[in-house]
GROMACS .gro file of N, CA, C and O in nm:
model
  364
    1UNK      N    1  14.082  13.510   0.782
    1UNK     CA    2  14.045  13.640   0.731
    1UNK      C    3  14.157  13.688   0.639
    1UNK      O    4  14.272  13.694   0.677
    2UNK      N    5  14.122  13.722   0.516
    2UNK     CA    6  14.220  13.771   0.420
    2UNK      C    7  14.218  13.923   0.421
    2UNK      O    8  14.119  13.985   0.382
    3UNK      N    9  14.326  13.985   0.466
    3UNK     CA   10  14.333  14.131   0.475
    3UNK      C   11  14.412  14.192   0.360
    3UNK      O   12  14.433  14.312   0.357
    4UNK      N   13  14.456  14.110   0.266
    4UNK     CA   14  14.533  14.163   0.153
    4UNK      C   15  14.658  14.234   0.201
    4UNK      O   16  14.726  14.190   0.293
    5UNK      N   17  14.686  14.344   0.140
    5UNK     CA   18  14.806  14.421   0.175
    5UNK      C   19  14.799  14.479   0.316
    5UNK      O   20  14.900  14.500   0.380
    6UNK      N   21  14.678  14.507   0.364
    6UNK     CA   22  14.664  14.562   0.499
    6UNK      C   23  14.716  14.465   0.604
    6UNK      O   24  14.764  14.505   0.708
    7UNK      N   25  14.707  14.336   0.576
    7UNK     CA   26  14.756  14.235   0.668
    7UNK      C   27  14.907  14.238   0.686
    7UNK      O   28  14.959  14.184   0.783
    8UNK      N   29  14.976  14.301   0.594
    8UNK     CA   30  15.122  14.313   0.604
    8UNK      C   31  15.165  14.427   0.697
    8UNK      O   32  15.278  14.431   0.741
    9UNK      N   33  15.073  14.519   0.724
    9UNK     CA   34  15.105  14.635   0.807
    9UNK      C   35  15.091  14.601   0.955
    9UNK      O   36  14.994  14.536   0.995
   10UNK      N   37  15.182  14.651   1.038
   10UNK     CA   38  15.164  14.634   1.182
   10UNK      C   39  15.040  14.713   1.228
   10UNK      O   40  15.013  14.823   1.178
   11UNK      N   41  14.964  14.657   1.320
   11UNK     CA   42  14.843  14.723   1.370
   11UNK      C   43  14.877  14.860   1.428
   11UNK      O   44  14.800  14.955   1.412
   12UNK      N   45  14.992  14.873   1.492
   12UNK     CA   46  15.034  15.002   1.550
   12UNK      C   47  15.045  15.109   1.442
   12UNK      O   48  15.014  15.226   1.465
   13UNK      N   49  15.090  15.071   1.322
   13UNK     CA   50  15.102  15.167   1.213
   13UNK      C   51  14.963  15.211   1.166
   13UNK      O   52  14.940  15.330   1.139
   14UNK      N   53  14.870  15.118   1.160
   14UNK     CA   54  14.734  15.153   1.121
   14UNK      C   55  14.672  15.249   1.223
   14UNK      O   56  14.609  15.348   1.186
   15UNK      N   57  14.693  15.222   1.352
   15UNK     CA   58  14.646  15.315   1.456
   15UNK      C   59  14.705  15.454   1.434
   15UNK      O   60  14.635  15.555   1.443
   16UNK      N   61  14.834  15.460   1.406
   16UNK     CA   62  14.900  15.589   1.386
   16UNK      C   63  14.839  15.664   1.268
   16UNK      O   64  14.822  15.786   1.274
   17UNK      N   65  14.808  15.593   1.162
   17UNK     CA   66  14.745  15.656   1.046
   17UNK      C   67  14.604  15.704   1.080
   17UNK      O   68  14.565  15.816   1.046
   18UNK      N   69  14.529  15.620   1.151
   18UNK     CA   70  14.391  15.656   1.186
   18UNK      C   71  14.384  15.778   1.277
   18UNK      O   72  14.283  15.846   1.280
   19UNK      N   73  14.488  15.806   1.351
   19UNK     CA   74  14.488  15.922   1.441
   19UNK      C   75  14.475  16.055   1.365
   19UNK      O   76  14.438  16.156   1.422
   20UNK      N   77  14.503  16.053   1.235
   20UNK     CA   78  14.492  16.174   1.154
   20UNK      C   79  14.351  16.196   1.099
   20UNK      O   80  14.323  16.301   1.042
   21UNK      N   81  14.263  16.099   1.117
   21UNK     CA   82  14.129  16.108   1.061
   21UNK      C   83  14.033  16.185   1.151
   21UNK      O   84  14.047  16.184   1.272
   22UNK      N   85  13.936  16.252   1.088
   22UNK     CA   86  13.832  16.315   1.168
   22UNK      C   87  13.720  16.213   1.192
   22UNK      O   88  13.728  16.098   1.147
   23UNK      N   89  13.617  16.252   1.263
   23UNK     CA   90  13.512  16.160   1.301
   23UNK      C   91  13.439  16.099   1.183
   23UNK      O   92  13.410  15.979   1.181
   24UNK      N   93  13.409  16.180   1.083
   24UNK     CA   94  13.338  16.129   0.965
   24UNK      C   95  13.424  16.026   0.893
   24UNK      O   96  13.376  15.919   0.855
   25UNK      N   97  13.552  16.057   0.876
   25UNK     CA   98  13.643  15.965   0.808
   25UNK      C   99  13.663  15.836   0.888
   25UNK      O  100  13.671  15.727   0.831
   26UNK      N  101  13.668  15.850   1.019
   26UNK     CA  102  13.685  15.732   1.105
   26UNK      C  103  13.564  15.639   1.094
   26UNK      O  104  13.578  15.516   1.089
   27UNK      N  105  13.445  15.697   1.088
   27UNK     CA  106  13.324  15.616   1.069
   27UNK      C  107  13.327  15.544   0.934
   27UNK      O  108  13.291  15.427   0.924
   28UNK      N  109  13.370  15.614   0.831
   28UNK     CA  110  13.372  15.555   0.696
   28UNK      C  111  13.476  15.444   0.687
   28UNK      O  112  13.447  15.335   0.636
   29UNK      N  113  13.597  15.469   0.736
   29UNK     CA  114  13.702  15.368   0.724
   29UNK      C  115  13.671  15.244   0.807
   29UNK      O  116  13.716  15.134   0.775
   30UNK      N  117  13.591  15.259   0.910
   30UNK     CA  118  13.550  15.145   0.990
   30UNK      C  119  13.461  15.048   0.914
   30UNK      O  120  13.437  14.937   0.960
   31UNK      N  121  13.413  15.089   0.798
   31UNK     CA  122  13.327  15.004   0.716
   31UNK      C  123  13.405  14.924   0.612
   31UNK      O  124  13.347  14.842   0.540
   32UNK      N  125  13.536  14.946   0.603
   32UNK     CA  126  13.617  14.881   0.501
   32UNK      C  127  13.634  14.731   0.526
   32UNK      O  128  13.615  14.650   0.436
   33UNK      N  129  13.671  14.695   0.646
   33UNK     CA  130  13.691  14.553   0.679
   33UNK      C  131  13.681  14.538   0.831
   33UNK      O  132  13.678  14.637   0.905
   34UNK      N  133  13.680  14.414   0.877
   34UNK     CA  134  13.662  14.391   1.021
   34UNK      C  135  13.780  14.443   1.102
   34UNK      O  136  13.762  14.492   1.213
   35UNK      N  137  13.902  14.435   1.048
   35UNK     CA  138  14.018  14.489   1.119
   35UNK      C  139  14.003  14.639   1.138
   35UNK      O  140  14.022  14.692   1.248
   36UNK      N  141  13.969  14.709   1.031
   36UNK     CA  142  13.953  14.854   1.040
   36UNK      C  143  13.837  14.891   1.132
   36UNK      O  144  13.842  14.991   1.203
   37UNK      N  145  13.730  14.810   1.130
   37UNK     CA  146  13.618  14.835   1.220
   37UNK      C  147  13.664  14.829   1.366
   37UNK      O  148  13.633  14.917   1.445
   38UNK      N  149  13.737  14.724   1.399
   38UNK     CA  150  13.786  14.707   1.537
   38UNK      C  151  13.875  14.824   1.578
   38UNK      O  152  13.863  14.878   1.688
   39UNK      N  153  13.964  14.864   1.490
   39UNK     CA  154  14.055  14.974   1.521
   39UNK      C  155  13.977  15.105   1.534
   39UNK      O  156  14.001  15.184   1.624
   40UNK      N  157  13.881  15.126   1.444
   40UNK     CA  158  13.803  15.251   1.444
   40UNK      C  159  13.713  15.266   1.566
   40UNK      O  160  13.663  15.375   1.592
   41UNK      N  161  13.692  15.160   1.643
   41UNK     CA  162  13.612  15.168   1.765
   41UNK      C  163  13.694  15.211   1.886
   41UNK      O  164  13.638  15.235   1.993
   42UNK      N  165  13.824  15.221   1.871
   42UNK     CA  166  13.913  15.250   1.983
   42UNK      C  167  13.880  15.385   2.046
   42UNK      O  168  13.872  15.488   1.977
   43UNK      N  169  13.861  15.385   2.177
   43UNK     CA  170  13.824  15.507   2.250
   43UNK      C  171  13.930  15.617   2.241
   43UNK      O  172  13.897  15.734   2.239
   44UNK      N  173  14.056  15.579   2.236
   44UNK     CA  174  14.161  15.683   2.229
   44UNK      C  175  14.153  15.759   2.097
   44UNK      O  176  14.182  15.880   2.093
   45UNK      N  177  14.114  15.692   1.990
   45UNK     CA  178  14.097  15.762   1.862
   45UNK      C  179  13.981  15.862   1.870
   45UNK      O  180  13.993  15.976   1.825
   46UNK      N  181  13.870  15.819   1.930
   46UNK     CA  182  13.754  15.907   1.941
   46UNK      C  183  13.778  16.021   2.039
   46UNK      O  184  13.728  16.132   2.020
   47UNK      N  185  13.854  15.994   2.142
   47UNK     CA  186  13.889  16.102   2.235
   47UNK      C  187  13.972  16.207   2.162
   47UNK      O  188  13.951  16.328   2.178
   48UNK      N  189  14.064  16.163   2.077
   48UNK     CA  190  14.143  16.256   1.996
   48UNK      C  191  14.057  16.340   1.903
   48UNK      O  192  14.079  16.460   1.887
   49UNK      N  193  13.957  16.277   1.842
   49UNK     CA  194  13.864  16.349   1.755
   49UNK      C  195  13.792  16.458   1.835
   49UNK      O  196  13.784  16.574   1.793
   50UNK      N  197  13.740  16.421   1.952
   50UNK     CA  198  13.667  16.517   2.036
   50UNK      C  199  13.757  16.631   2.081
   50UNK      O  200  13.717  16.747   2.079
   51UNK      N  201  13.880  16.600   2.119
   51UNK     CA  202  13.972  16.704   2.167
   51UNK      C  203  14.015  16.798   2.055
   51UNK      O  204  14.045  16.915   2.080
   52UNK      N  205  14.018  16.751   1.932
   52UNK     CA  206  14.050  16.840   1.819
   52UNK      C  207  13.934  16.932   1.785
   52UNK      O  208  13.953  17.043   1.739
   53UNK      N  209  13.811  16.884   1.810
   53UNK     CA  210  13.693  16.964   1.779
   53UNK      C  211  13.656  17.064   1.887
   53UNK      O  212  13.613  17.176   1.857
   54UNK      N  213  13.668  17.022   2.012
   54UNK     CA  214  13.624  17.104   2.123
   54UNK      C  215  13.733  17.108   2.228
   54UNK      O  216  13.804  17.010   2.249
   55UNK      N  217  13.744  17.220   2.300
   55UNK     CA  218  13.840  17.223   2.411
   55UNK      C  219  13.814  17.108   2.508
   55UNK      O  220  13.700  17.068   2.528
   56UNK      N  221  13.919  17.055   2.566
   56UNK     CA  222  13.907  16.938   2.654
   56UNK      C  223  13.808  16.963   2.767
   56UNK      O  224  13.730  16.874   2.802
   57UNK      N  225  13.808  17.083   2.824
   57UNK     CA  226  13.717  17.111   2.935
   57UNK      C  227  13.571  17.099   2.891
   57UNK      O  228  13.487  17.047   2.965
   58UNK      N  229  13.541  17.141   2.770
   58UNK     CA  230  13.403  17.130   2.719
   58UNK      C  231  13.369  16.984   2.692
   58UNK      O  232  13.264  16.934   2.731
   59UNK      N  233  13.461  16.913   2.625
   59UNK     CA  234  13.435  16.772   2.592
   59UNK      C  235  13.417  16.690   2.719
   59UNK      O  236  13.325  16.610   2.729
   60UNK      N  237  13.504  16.709   2.817
   60UNK     CA  238  13.494  16.632   2.941
   60UNK      C  239  13.366  16.666   3.016
   60UNK      O  240  13.304  16.580   3.076
   61UNK      N  241  13.327  16.793   3.013
   61UNK     CA  242  13.207  16.835   3.083
   61UNK      C  243  13.079  16.784   3.020
   61UNK      O  244  12.975  16.778   3.086
   62UNK      N  245  13.084  16.746   2.892
   62UNK     CA  246  12.963  16.703   2.823
   62UNK      C  247  12.957  16.552   2.801
   62UNK      O  248  12.859  16.502   2.752
   63UNK      N  249  13.062  16.481   2.837
   63UNK     CA  250  13.065  16.337   2.818
   63UNK      C  251  13.023  16.267   2.946
   63UNK      O  252  13.095  16.268   3.044
   64UNK      N  253  12.904  16.207   2.948
   64UNK     CA  254  12.865  16.130   3.067
   64UNK      C  255  12.963  16.015   3.090
   64UNK      O  256  13.017  15.959   2.995
   65UNK      N  257  12.984  15.981   3.213
   65UNK     CA  258  13.081  15.876   3.249
   65UNK      C  259  13.049  15.742   3.185
   65UNK      O  260  13.138  15.666   3.151
   66UNK      N  261  12.921  15.714   3.167
   66UNK     CA  262  12.882  15.584   3.112
   66UNK      C  263  12.872  15.583   2.959
   66UNK      O  264  12.825  15.487   2.901
   67UNK      N  265  12.916  15.688   2.893
   67UNK     CA  266  12.910  15.697   2.747
   67UNK      C  267  13.051  15.699   2.689
   67UNK      O  268  13.147  15.731   2.755
   68UNK      N  269  13.059  15.671   2.558
   68UNK     CA  270  13.189  15.668   2.491
   68UNK      C  271  13.219  15.802   2.425
   68UNK      O  272  13.130  15.886   2.407
   69UNK      N  273  13.344  15.818   2.385
   69UNK     CA  274  13.382  15.939   2.312
   69UNK      C  275  13.315  15.942   2.176
   69UNK      O  276  13.278  16.047   2.125
   70UNK      N  277  13.296  15.826   2.116
   70UNK     CA  278  13.227  15.819   1.988
   70UNK      C  279  13.083  15.867   2.005
   70UNK      O  280  13.030  15.939   1.920
   71UNK      N  281  13.019  15.829   2.115
   71UNK     CA  282  12.884  15.875   2.143
   71UNK      C  283  12.880  16.028   2.151
   71UNK      O  284  12.791  16.092   2.094
   72UNK      N  285  12.977  16.087   2.221
   72UNK     CA  286  12.981  16.233   2.234
   72UNK      C  287  12.993  16.298   2.097
   72UNK      O  288  12.921  16.393   2.066
   73UNK      N  289  13.084  16.246   2.015
   73UNK     CA  290  13.102  16.301   1.880
   73UNK      C  291  12.970  16.295   1.802
   73UNK      O  292  12.926  16.393   1.745
   74UNK      N  293  12.908  16.177   1.802
   74UNK     CA  294  12.786  16.161   1.724
   74UNK      C  295  12.673  16.248   1.777
   74UNK      O  296  12.599  16.309   1.700
   75UNK      N  297  12.659  16.256   1.909
   75UNK     CA  298  12.549  16.335   1.965
   75UNK      C  299  12.567  16.484   1.937
   75UNK      O  300  12.472  16.553   1.907
   76UNK      N  301  12.690  16.533   1.946
   76UNK     CA  302  12.713  16.676   1.921
   76UNK      C  303  12.705  16.710   1.773
   76UNK      O  304  12.652  16.814   1.736
   77UNK      N  305  12.755  16.624   1.686
   77UNK     CA  306  12.752  16.655   1.543
   77UNK      C  307  12.611  16.642   1.487
   77UNK      O  308  12.575  16.717   1.398
   78UNK      N  309  12.530  16.551   1.540
   78UNK     CA  310  12.391  16.542   1.495
   78UNK      C  311  12.316  16.668   1.534
   78UNK      O  312  12.242  16.725   1.454
   79UNK      N  313  12.339  16.718   1.655
   79UNK     CA  314  12.273  16.842   1.699
   79UNK      C  315  12.316  16.960   1.612
   79UNK      O  316  12.235  17.042   1.573
   80UNK      N  317  12.447  16.969   1.583
   80UNK     CA  318  12.498  17.079   1.501
   80UNK      C  319  12.438  17.074   1.361
   80UNK      O  320  12.398  17.175   1.306
   81UNK      N  321  12.429  16.955   1.303
   81UNK     CA  322  12.373  16.939   1.170
   81UNK      C  323  12.226  16.976   1.167
   81UNK      O  324  12.182  17.048   1.078
   82UNK      N  325  12.149  16.932   1.267
   82UNK     CA  326  12.007  16.965   1.270
   82UNK      C  327  11.986  17.114   1.291
   82UNK      O  328  11.893  17.172   1.234
   83UNK      N  329  12.070  17.179   1.369
   83UNK     CA  330  12.060  17.325   1.388
   83UNK      C  331  12.091  17.397   1.259
   83UNK      O  332  12.027  17.498   1.227
   84UNK      N  333  12.188  17.350   1.180
   84UNK     CA  334  12.221  17.413   1.054
   84UNK      C  335  12.106  17.398   0.955
   84UNK      O  336  12.074  17.492   0.882
   85UNK      N  337  12.039  17.284   0.954
   85UNK     CA  338  11.926  17.262   0.867
   85UNK      C  339  11.814  17.358   0.904
   85UNK      O  340  11.753  17.419   0.817
   86UNK      N  341  11.789  17.375   1.034
   86UNK     CA  342  11.684  17.467   1.079
   86UNK      C  343  11.716  17.610   1.035
   86UNK      O  344  11.630  17.682   0.989
   87UNK      N  345  11.844  17.650   1.046
   87UNK     CA  346  11.884  17.784   1.004
   87UNK      C  347  11.862  17.802   0.853
   87UNK      O  348  11.816  17.907   0.808
   88UNK      N  349  11.896  17.702   0.776
   88UNK     CA  350  11.879  17.710   0.631
   88UNK      C  351  11.732  17.718   0.592
   88UNK      O  352  11.696  17.786   0.497
   89UNK      N  353  11.645  17.648   0.666
   89UNK     CA  354  11.503  17.651   0.635
   89UNK      C  355  11.440  17.785   0.668
   89UNK      O  356  11.346  17.827   0.602
   90UNK      N  357  11.491  17.853   0.770
   90UNK     CA  358  11.432  17.981   0.809
   90UNK      C  359  11.492  18.099   0.733
   90UNK      O  360  11.437  18.207   0.736
   91UNK      N  361  11.604  18.078   0.667
   91UNK     CA  362  11.668  18.187   0.591
   91UNK      C  363  11.600  18.213   0.460
   91UNK      O  364  11.538  18.139   0.399
   0.00000   0.00000   0.00000
């Protein structure tokens, strides 16, 4: 696998950089290459995204034990987006 310049970076550094991304950016960067995809699937990154968006007590209370943090992010943001669309249609 040829990673170009990214292959020169330690994986730990890439993780550190990815920690600054929000959920949308994390989904997008995961499409760049297989290395970024693998890193972008990390549960600790998605837990960080959820904790920045919602208080920990809310996030923990809404995340089923058998689901991932990425699932929680996607399920909540899809609901928020669909509610915003409904509001725009009725306004």
